[in-house]
JSON list of C-alpha atoms in Angstrom, two decimals:
[
{"chain": "C", "resi": 1, "resn": "MET", "atom": "CA", "xyz": [-17.61, -8.35, 4.27]},
{"chain": "C", "resi": 2, "resn": "LEU", "atom": "CA", "xyz": [-17.82, -5.05, 6.56]},
{"chain": "C", "resi": 3, "resn": "SER", "atom": "CA", "xyz": [-21.61, -3.85, 7.03]},
{"chain": "C", "resi": 4, "resn": "LEU", "atom": "CA", "xyz": [-23.38, -0.72, 8.32]},
{"chain": "C", "resi": 5, "resn": "ARG", "atom": "CA", "xyz": [-25.42, 0.08, 11.49]},
{"chain": "C", "resi": 6, "resn": "ASN", "atom": "CA", "xyz": [-28.70, 1.43, 11.66]},
{"chain": "C", "resi": 7, "resn": "ASN", "atom": "CA", "xyz": [-28.30, 5.12, 10.89]},
{"chain": "C", "resi": 8, "resn": "GLU", "atom": "CA", "xyz": [-25.05, 4.50, 10.39]},
{"chain": "C", "resi": 9, "resn": "THR", "atom": "CA", "xyz": [-23.00, 6.60, 7.54]},
{"chain": "C", "resi": 10, "resn": "VAL", "atom": "CA", "xyz": [-19.52, 6.77, 6.17]},
{"chain": "C", "resi": 11, "resn": "SER", "atom": "CA", "xyz": [-17.94, 10.29, 6.63]},
{"chain": "C", "resi": 12, "resn": "ILE", "atom": "CA", "xyz": [-14.01, 9.56, 5.31]},
{"chain": "C", "resi": 13, "resn": "VAL", "atom": "CA", "xyz": [-12.19, 6.77, 4.04]},
{"chain": "C", "resi": 14, "resn": "ILE", "atom": "CA", "xyz": [-8.65, 6.85, 5.15]},
{"chain": "C", "resi": 15, "resn": "ARG", "atom": "CA", "xyz": [-5.55, 5.39, 3.63]},
{"chain": "C", "resi": 16, "resn": "ARG", "atom": "CA", "xyz": [-2.00, 6.25, 3.74]},
{"chain": "C", "resi": 17, "resn": "HIS", "atom": "CA", "xyz": [-0.40, 9.11, 1.86]},
{"chain": "C", "resi": 18, "resn": "TRP", "atom": "CA", "xyz": [1.11, 8.31, -1.41]},
{"chain": "C", "resi": 19, "resn": "TRP", "atom": "CA", "xyz": [3.91, 9.34, -0.94]},
{"chain": "C", "resi": 20, "resn": "ILE", "atom": "CA", "xyz": [5.00, 6.28, 1.12]},
{"chain": "C", "resi": 21, "resn": "LEU", "atom": "CA", "xyz": [4.82, 4.54, -2.69]},
{"chain": "C", "resi": 22, "resn": "VAL", "atom": "CA", "xyz": [7.86, 6.81, -4.23]},
{"chain": "C", "resi": 23, "resn": "GLY", "atom": "CA", "xyz": [9.91, 5.15, -2.57]},
{"chain": "C", "resi": 24, "resn": "PRO", "atom": "CA", "xyz": [9.50, 1.57, -3.31]},
{"chain": "C", "resi": 25, "resn": "THR", "atom": "CA", "xyz": [8.39, 2.46, -6.85]},
{"chain": "C", "resi": 26, "resn": "ILE", "atom": "CA", "xyz": [11.81, 4.11, -7.79]},
{"chain": "C", "resi": 27, "resn": "VAL", "atom": "CA", "xyz": [13.44, 0.98, -6.32]},
{"chain": "C", "resi": 28, "resn": "PHE", "atom": "CA", "xyz": [10.74, -1.21, -8.69]},
{"chain": "C", "resi": 29, "resn": "MET", "atom": "CA", "xyz": [12.03, 0.92, -11.52]},
{"chain": "C", "resi": 30, "resn": "ALA", "atom": "CA", "xyz": [15.66, 0.61, -11.12]},
{"chain": "C", "resi": 31, "resn": "LEU", "atom": "CA", "xyz": [15.11, -3.45, -10.97]},
{"chain": "C", "resi": 32, "resn": "LEU", "atom": "CA", "xyz": [12.82, -3.35, -13.72]},
{"chain": "C", "resi": 33, "resn": "ILE", "atom": "CA", "xyz": [15.75, -1.57, -16.00]},
{"chain": "C", "resi": 34, "resn": "ILE", "atom": "CA", "xyz": [18.18, -4.37, -14.76]},
{"chain": "C", "resi": 35, "resn": "PRO", "atom": "CA", "xyz": [17.54, -6.80, -17.48]},
{"chain": "C", "resi": 36, "resn": "ALA", "atom": "CA", "xyz": [17.54, -3.97, -19.75]},
{"chain": "C", "resi": 37, "resn": "ALA", "atom": "CA", "xyz": [21.20, -2.65, -19.20]},
{"chain": "C", "resi": 38, "resn": "VAL", "atom": "CA", "xyz": [22.19, -6.22, -18.66]},
{"chain": "C", "resi": 39, "resn": "THR", "atom": "CA", "xyz": [21.54, -6.78, -22.54]},
{"chain": "C", "resi": 40, "resn": "ALA", "atom": "CA", "xyz": [22.99, -2.87, -23.23]},
{"chain": "C", "resi": 41, "resn": "VAL", "atom": "CA", "xyz": [26.05, -3.34, -21.44]},
{"chain": "C", "resi": 42, "resn": "GLY", "atom": "CA", "xyz": [26.67, -7.61, -22.86]},
{"chain": "C", "resi": 43, "resn": "THR", "atom": "CA", "xyz": [26.72, -6.20, -26.57]},
{"chain": "C", "resi": 44, "resn": "THR", "atom": "CA", "xyz": [29.90, -4.07, -25.69]},
{"chain": "C", "resi": 45, "resn": "TYR", "atom": "CA", "xyz": [31.56, -5.68, -23.09]},
{"chain": "C", "resi": 46, "resn": "ALA", "atom": "CA", "xyz": [30.52, -9.57, -22.94]},
{"chain": "C", "resi": 47, "resn": "PRO", "atom": "CA", "xyz": [28.95, -10.71, -26.21]},
{"chain": "C", "resi": 48, "resn": "ARG", "atom": "CA", "xyz": [29.05, -14.27, -25.04]},
{"chain": "C", "resi": 49, "resn": "LEU", "atom": "CA", "xyz": [26.20, -12.92, -22.71]},
{"chain": "C", "resi": 50, "resn": "LEU", "atom": "CA", "xyz": [23.99, -12.35, -24.98]},
{"chain": "C", "resi": 51, "resn": "ASP", "atom": "CA", "xyz": [24.10, -15.62, -26.14]},
{"chain": "C", "resi": 52, "resn": "PHE", "atom": "CA", "xyz": [22.70, -16.73, -22.75]},
{"chain": "C", "resi": 53, "resn": "PHE", "atom": "CA", "xyz": [19.72, -14.55, -22.93]},
{"chain": "C", "resi": 54, "resn": "ALA", "atom": "CA", "xyz": [19.21, -15.13, -26.67]},
{"chain": "C", "resi": 55, "resn": "GLU", "atom": "CA", "xyz": [18.30, -19.26, -25.46]},
{"chain": "C", "resi": 56, "resn": "PRO", "atom": "CA", "xyz": [15.26, -20.41, -24.11]},
{"chain": "C", "resi": 57, "resn": "ILE", "atom": "CA", "xyz": [17.06, -21.20, -20.52]},
{"chain": "C", "resi": 58, "resn": "GLY", "atom": "CA", "xyz": [17.73, -17.35, -20.42]},
{"chain": "C", "resi": 59, "resn": "GLU", "atom": "CA", "xyz": [14.62, -15.99, -21.96]},
{"chain": "C", "resi": 60, "resn": "PHE", "atom": "CA", "xyz": [12.90, -18.23, -18.95]},
{"chain": "C", "resi": 61, "resn": "THR", "atom": "CA", "xyz": [15.24, -16.78, -16.28]},
{"chain": "C", "resi": 62, "resn": "THR", "atom": "CA", "xyz": [14.44, -12.85, -17.69]},
{"chain": "C", "resi": 63, "resn": "VAL", "atom": "CA", "xyz": [10.72, -13.39, -17.59]},
{"chain": "C", "resi": 64, "resn": "LEU", "atom": "CA", "xyz": [10.34, -15.31, -14.38]},
{"chain": "C", "resi": 65, "resn": "TYR", "atom": "CA", "xyz": [12.47, -12.17, -12.53]},
{"chain": "C", "resi": 66, "resn": "LEU", "atom": "CA", "xyz": [10.48, -10.22, -14.37]},
{"chain": "C", "resi": 67, "resn": "LEU", "atom": "CA", "xyz": [7.10, -11.74, -12.86]},
{"chain": "C", "resi": 68, "resn": "VAL", "atom": "CA", "xyz": [8.42, -12.19, -9.40]},
{"chain": "C", "resi": 69, "resn": "LEU", "atom": "CA", "xyz": [9.14, -8.60, -9.56]},
{"chain": "C", "resi": 70, "resn": "LEU", "atom": "CA", "xyz": [5.75, -7.63, -10.99]},
{"chain": "C", "resi": 71, "resn": "ILE", "atom": "CA", "xyz": [4.48, -9.83, -7.77]},
{"chain": "C", "resi": 72, "resn": "PHE", "atom": "CA", "xyz": [6.13, -8.19, -5.77]},
{"chain": "C", "resi": 73, "resn": "ALA", "atom": "CA", "xyz": [4.90, -4.93, -6.91]},
{"chain": "C", "resi": 74, "resn": "PHE", "atom": "CA", "xyz": [1.12, -6.27, -6.83]},
{"chain": "C", "resi": 75, "resn": "LEU", "atom": "CA", "xyz": [1.40, -7.21, -3.01]},
{"chain": "C", "resi": 76, "resn": "LEU", "atom": "CA", "xyz": [3.37, -3.74, -2.13]},
{"chain": "C", "resi": 77, "resn": "TRP", "atom": "CA", "xyz": [0.24, -2.27, -3.86]},
{"chain": "C", "resi": 78, "resn": "ALA", "atom": "CA", "xyz": [-2.33, -4.67, -2.42]},
{"chain": "C", "resi": 79, "resn": "ASP", "atom": "CA", "xyz": [-1.25, -3.65, 1.27]},
{"chain": "C", "resi": 80, "resn": "TYR", "atom": "CA", "xyz": [-0.83, 0.19, 0.85]},
{"chain": "C", "resi": 81, "resn": "TYR", "atom": "CA", "xyz": [-4.83, -0.03, -0.53]},
{"chain": "C", "resi": 82, "resn": "LEU", "atom": "CA", "xyz": [-6.25, -2.20, 1.85]},
{"chain": "C", "resi": 83, "resn": "ASP", "atom": "CA", "xyz": [-5.01, -0.34, 4.70]},
{"chain": "C", "resi": 84, "resn": "VAL", "atom": "CA", "xyz": [-8.00, 1.50, 5.44]},
{"chain": "C", "resi": 85, "resn": "TRP", "atom": "CA", "xyz": [-9.25, 3.59, 8.17]},
{"chain": "C", "resi": 86, "resn": "ILE", "atom": "CA", "xyz": [-13.33, 3.94, 7.84]},
{"chain": "C", "resi": 87, "resn": "VAL", "atom": "CA", "xyz": [-14.71, 6.87, 10.03]},
{"chain": "C", "resi": 88, "resn": "THR", "atom": "CA", "xyz": [-18.48, 6.41, 10.43]},
{"chain": "C", "resi": 89, "resn": "ASN", "atom": "CA", "xyz": [-21.02, 8.61, 12.48]},
{"chain": "C", "resi": 90, "resn": "GLN", "atom": "CA", "xyz": [-20.90, 6.07, 15.16]},
{"chain": "C", "resi": 91, "resn": "ARG", "atom": "CA", "xyz": [-17.47, 4.50, 15.14]},
{"chain": "C", "resi": 92, "resn": "ILE", "atom": "CA", "xyz": [-13.95, 3.94, 13.45]},
{"chain": "C", "resi": 93, "resn": "ILE", "atom": "CA", "xyz": [-13.29, 0.54, 11.53]},
{"chain": "C", "resi": 94, "resn": "ASP", "atom": "CA", "xyz": [-9.54, -0.12, 11.33]},
{"chain": "C", "resi": 95, "resn": "ILE", "atom": "CA", "xyz": [-8.86, -2.84, 8.56]},
{"chain": "C", "resi": 96, "resn": "GLU", "atom": "CA", "xyz": [-5.37, -3.59, 8.37]},
{"chain": "C", "resi": 97, "resn": "GLN", "atom": "CA", "xyz": [-3.76, -5.72, 5.99]},
{"chain": "C", "resi": 98, "resn": "LYS", "atom": "CA", "xyz": [-1.22, -7.88, 7.60]},
{"chain": "C", "resi": 99, "resn": "SER", "atom": "CA", "xyz": [-0.15, -10.21, 4.35]},
{"chain": "C", "resi": 100, "resn": "LEU", "atom": "CA", "xyz": [-1.79, -11.15, 1.05]},
{"chain": "C", "resi": 101, "resn": "PHE", "atom": "CA", "xyz": [-4.61, -13.65, 3.29]},
{"chain": "C", "resi": 102, "resn": "HIS", "atom": "CA", "xyz": [-4.20, -12.24, 6.72]},
{"chain": "C", "resi": 103, "resn": "ARG", "atom": "CA", "xyz": [-6.46, -9.07, 7.81]},
{"chain": "C", "resi": 104, "resn": "VAL", "atom": "CA", "xyz": [-6.97, -7.74, 11.08]},
{"chain": "C", "resi": 105, "resn": "ILE", "atom": "CA", "xyz": [-10.25, -5.72, 11.24]},
{"chain": "C", "resi": 106, "resn": "SER", "atom": "CA", "xyz": [-11.02, -3.51, 14.24]},
{"chain": "C", "resi": 107, "resn": "GLU", "atom": "CA", "xyz": [-13.24, -1.31, 15.27]},
{"chain": "C", "resi": 108, "resn": "ILE", "atom": "CA", "xyz": [-13.61, 1.88, 18.42]},
{"chain": "C", "resi": 109, "resn": "PRO", "atom": "CA", "xyz": [-17.16, 3.30, 19.01]},
{"chain": "C", "resi": 110, "resn": "MET", "atom": "CA", "xyz": [-17.50, 6.66, 19.33]},
{"chain": "C", "resi": 111, "resn": "ARG", "atom": "CA", "xyz": [-18.31, 7.14, 23.09]},
{"chain": "C", "resi": 112, "resn": "ARG", "atom": "CA", "xyz": [-15.05, 5.35, 24.19]},
{"chain": "C", "resi": 113, "resn": "ILE", "atom": "CA", "xyz": [-12.72, 7.36, 22.37]},
{"chain": "C", "resi": 114, "resn": "GLN", "atom": "CA", "xyz": [-10.68, 9.98, 24.91]},
{"chain": "C", "resi": 115, "resn": "ASN", "atom": "CA", "xyz": [-8.13, 11.41, 22.65]},
{"chain": "C", "resi": 116, "resn": "VAL", "atom": "CA", "xyz": [-7.33, 12.41, 19.22]},
{"chain": "C", "resi": 117, "resn": "THR", "atom": "CA", "xyz": [-3.67, 13.25, 18.20]},
{"chain": "C", "resi": 118, "resn": "VAL", "atom": "CA", "xyz": [-1.64, 14.48, 14.90]},
{"chain": "C", "resi": 119, "resn": "GLU", "atom": "CA", "xyz": [1.84, 13.76, 14.60]},
{"chain": "C", "resi": 120, "resn": "ILE", "atom": "CA", "xyz": [3.59, 15.97, 11.40]},
{"chain": "C", "resi": 121, "resn": "ASN", "atom": "CA", "xyz": [7.37, 14.95, 11.33]},
{"chain": "C", "resi": 122, "resn": "GLY", "atom": "CA", "xyz": [9.30, 16.90, 8.97]},
{"chain": "C", "resi": 123, "resn": "ILE", "atom": "CA", "xyz": [9.69, 19.13, 6.04]},
{"chain": "C", "resi": 124, "resn": "ILE", "atom": "CA", "xyz": [8.02, 16.93, 3.47]},
{"chain": "C", "resi": 125, "resn": "GLU", "atom": "CA", "xyz": [4.97, 15.81, 6.03]},
{"chain": "C", "resi": 126, "resn": "THR", "atom": "CA", "xyz": [4.32, 19.37, 6.02]},
{"chain": "C", "resi": 127, "resn": "LEU", "atom": "CA", "xyz": [4.75, 20.56, 2.38]},
{"chain": "C", "resi": 128, "resn": "LEU", "atom": "CA", "xyz": [2.73, 17.66, 1.48]},
{"chain": "C", "resi": 129, "resn": "LYS", "atom": "CA", "xyz": [0.33, 17.44, 4.61]},
{"chain": "C", "resi": 130, "resn": "PHE", "atom": "CA", "xyz": [0.17, 13.99, 5.57]},
{"chain": "C", "resi": 131, "resn": "GLY", "atom": "CA", "xyz": [1.21, 12.81, 9.07]},
{"chain": "C", "resi": 132, "resn": "ASP", "atom": "CA", "xyz": [0.40, 10.22, 11.71]},
{"chain": "C", "resi": 133, "resn": "LEU", "atom": "CA", "xyz": [-3.35, 10.25, 13.37]},
{"chain": "C", "resi": 134, "resn": "ARG", "atom": "CA", "xyz": [-3.50, 8.76, 16.66]},
{"chain": "C", "resi": 135, "resn": "VAL", "atom": "CA", "xyz": [-6.78, 7.74, 18.82]},
{"chain": "C", "resi": 136, "resn": "GLN", "atom": "CA", "xyz": [-6.97, 7.00, 22.05]},
{"chain": "C", "resi": 137, "resn": "THR", "atom": "CA", "xyz": [-9.23, 4.55, 23.85]},
{"chain": "C", "resi": 138, "resn": "ALA", "atom": "CA", "xyz": [-9.55, 3.66, 27.69]},
{"chain": "C", "resi": 139, "resn": "SER", "atom": "CA", "xyz": [-9.67, 0.45, 27.16]},
{"chain": "C", "resi": 140, "resn": "GLU", "atom": "CA", "xyz": [-8.18, -0.55, 24.05]},
{"chain": "C", "resi": 141, "resn": "GLY", "atom": "CA", "xyz": [-5.34, 1.65, 23.70]},
{"chain": "C", "resi": 142, "resn": "SER", "atom": "CA", "xyz": [-4.18, 3.60, 20.84]},
{"chain": "C", "resi": 143, "resn": "PHE", "atom": "CA", "xyz": [-5.25, 3.28, 17.00]},
{"chain": "C", "resi": 144, "resn": "ILE", "atom": "CA", "xyz": [-2.81, 4.83, 14.92]},
{"chain": "C", "resi": 145, "resn": "ILE", "atom": "CA", "xyz": [-2.87, 5.35, 11.24]},
{"chain": "C", "resi": 146, "resn": "GLU", "atom": "CA", "xyz": [0.25, 6.10, 9.78]},
{"chain": "C", "resi": 147, "resn": "ASN", "atom": "CA", "xyz": [0.95, 8.76, 7.13]},
{"chain": "C", "resi": 148, "resn": "ALA", "atom": "CA", "xyz": [-2.92, 10.04, 6.82]},
{"chain": "C", "resi": 149, "resn": "PRO", "atom": "CA", "xyz": [-3.29, 12.42, 4.38]},
{"chain": "C", "resi": 150, "resn": "ARG", "atom": "CA", "xyz": [-4.46, 15.46, 5.79]},
{"chain": "C", "resi": 151, "resn": "PRO", "atom": "CA", "xyz": [-4.76, 14.29, 8.99]},
{"chain": "C", "resi": 152, "resn": "HIS", "atom": "CA", "xyz": [-6.17, 17.84, 10.87]},
{"chain": "C", "resi": 153, "resn": "GLU", "atom": "CA", "xyz": [-9.35, 17.22, 8.69]},
{"chain": "C", "resi": 154, "resn": "ALA", "atom": "CA", "xyz": [-9.47, 13.71, 9.92]},
{"chain": "C", "resi": 155, "resn": "LYS", "atom": "CA", "xyz": [-9.16, 14.71, 13.27]},
{"chain": "C", "resi": 156, "resn": "ASP", "atom": "CA", "xyz": [-11.44, 17.61, 12.99]},
{"chain": "C", "resi": 157, "resn": "VAL", "atom": "CA", "xyz": [-14.10, 14.85, 11.71]},
{"chain": "C", "resi": 158, "resn": "ILE", "atom": "CA", "xyz": [-14.03, 12.59, 14.48]},
{"chain": "C", "resi": 159, "resn": "LEU", "atom": "CA", "xyz": [-13.78, 15.20, 17.11]},
{"chain": "C", "resi": 160, "resn": "HIS", "atom": "CA", "xyz": [-17.17, 16.62, 15.44]},
{"chain": "C", "resi": 161, "resn": "TYR", "atom": "CA", "xyz": [-19.07, 13.02, 15.96]},
{"chain": "C", "resi": 162, "resn": "LEU", "atom": "CA", "xyz": [-17.53, 12.98, 19.20]},
{"chain": "C", "resi": 163, "resn": "ARG", "atom": "CA", "xyz": [-19.01, 16.24, 20.45]},
{"chain": "C", "resi": 164, "resn": "GLU", "atom": "CA", "xyz": [-22.70, 14.64, 18.40]},
{"chain": "C", "resi": 165, "resn": "ASP", "atom": "CA", "xyz": [-22.42, 11.63, 20.12]},
{"chain": "C", "resi": 166, "resn": "ALA", "atom": "CA", "xyz": [-22.11, 13.77, 23.91]},
{"chain": "C", "resi": 167, "resn": "GLU", "atom": "CA", "xyz": [-24.67, 15.64, 23.07]},
{"chain": "C", "resi": 168, "resn": "ASN", "atom": "CA", "xyz": [-26.88, 12.38, 22.63]},
{"chain": "C", "resi": 169, "resn": "LEU", "atom": "CA", "xyz": [-25.94, 11.11, 25.57]},
{"chain": "C", "resi": 170, "resn": "LYS", "atom": "CA", "xyz": [-27.22, 13.89, 27.59]},
{"chain": "C", "resi": 171, "resn": "ASN", "atom": "CA", "xyz": [-30.46, 13.80, 29.66]},
{"chain": "C", "resi": 172, "resn": "PRO", "atom": "CA", "xyz": [-32.91, 16.25, 28.57]},
{"chain": "C", "resi": 173, "resn": "ASP", "atom": "CA", "xyz": [-32.06, 18.58, 31.94]},
{"chain": "C", "resi": 174, "resn": "GLY", "atom": "CA", "xyz": [-28.72, 18.84, 30.37]},
{"chain": "C", "resi": 175, "resn": "ALA", "atom": "CA", "xyz": [-26.76, 16.53, 32.91]},
{"chain": "C", "resi": 176, "resn": "GLY", "atom": "CA", "xyz": [-25.07, 13.86, 31.32]},
{"chain": "C", "resi": 177, "resn": "LEU", "atom": "CA", "xyz": [-25.62, 10.24, 32.16]}
]
């Protein structure tokens, strides 16, 4: 698991904005209603269809359908919840959940960060205050957290620690190393 270094404190934990779950939730709810809709329509237009659902194979099919649907909903939620950025006073830790048993953990020391960019596209992102946060380094390239809530606040925290880190690296005479 993740352990902090000496004198390291967690400043913020960033997950993707809840808005990205709205579309999949609507699809999930629509798919959840299908068995009830088939039963309701079946009573009117195809009464023999209800005989299928009353038998054990029909009940098994319905339960299996709902179980698969719940598993996909859980996998979607796990991917949402386990993708996280942790900003500390010394580094940024990027934990990306690729699949249920595949996780990639990367980190950027504060002293390697060269640029922090916020990108907000569209009216929904503007109104709900979320967007992409991109941290660029010299050697590793870019780290991006998509759909971060309040990305300007996260950028300000990162820049605060960058300035603090730069001040700590200065020599007593005020010149940089």
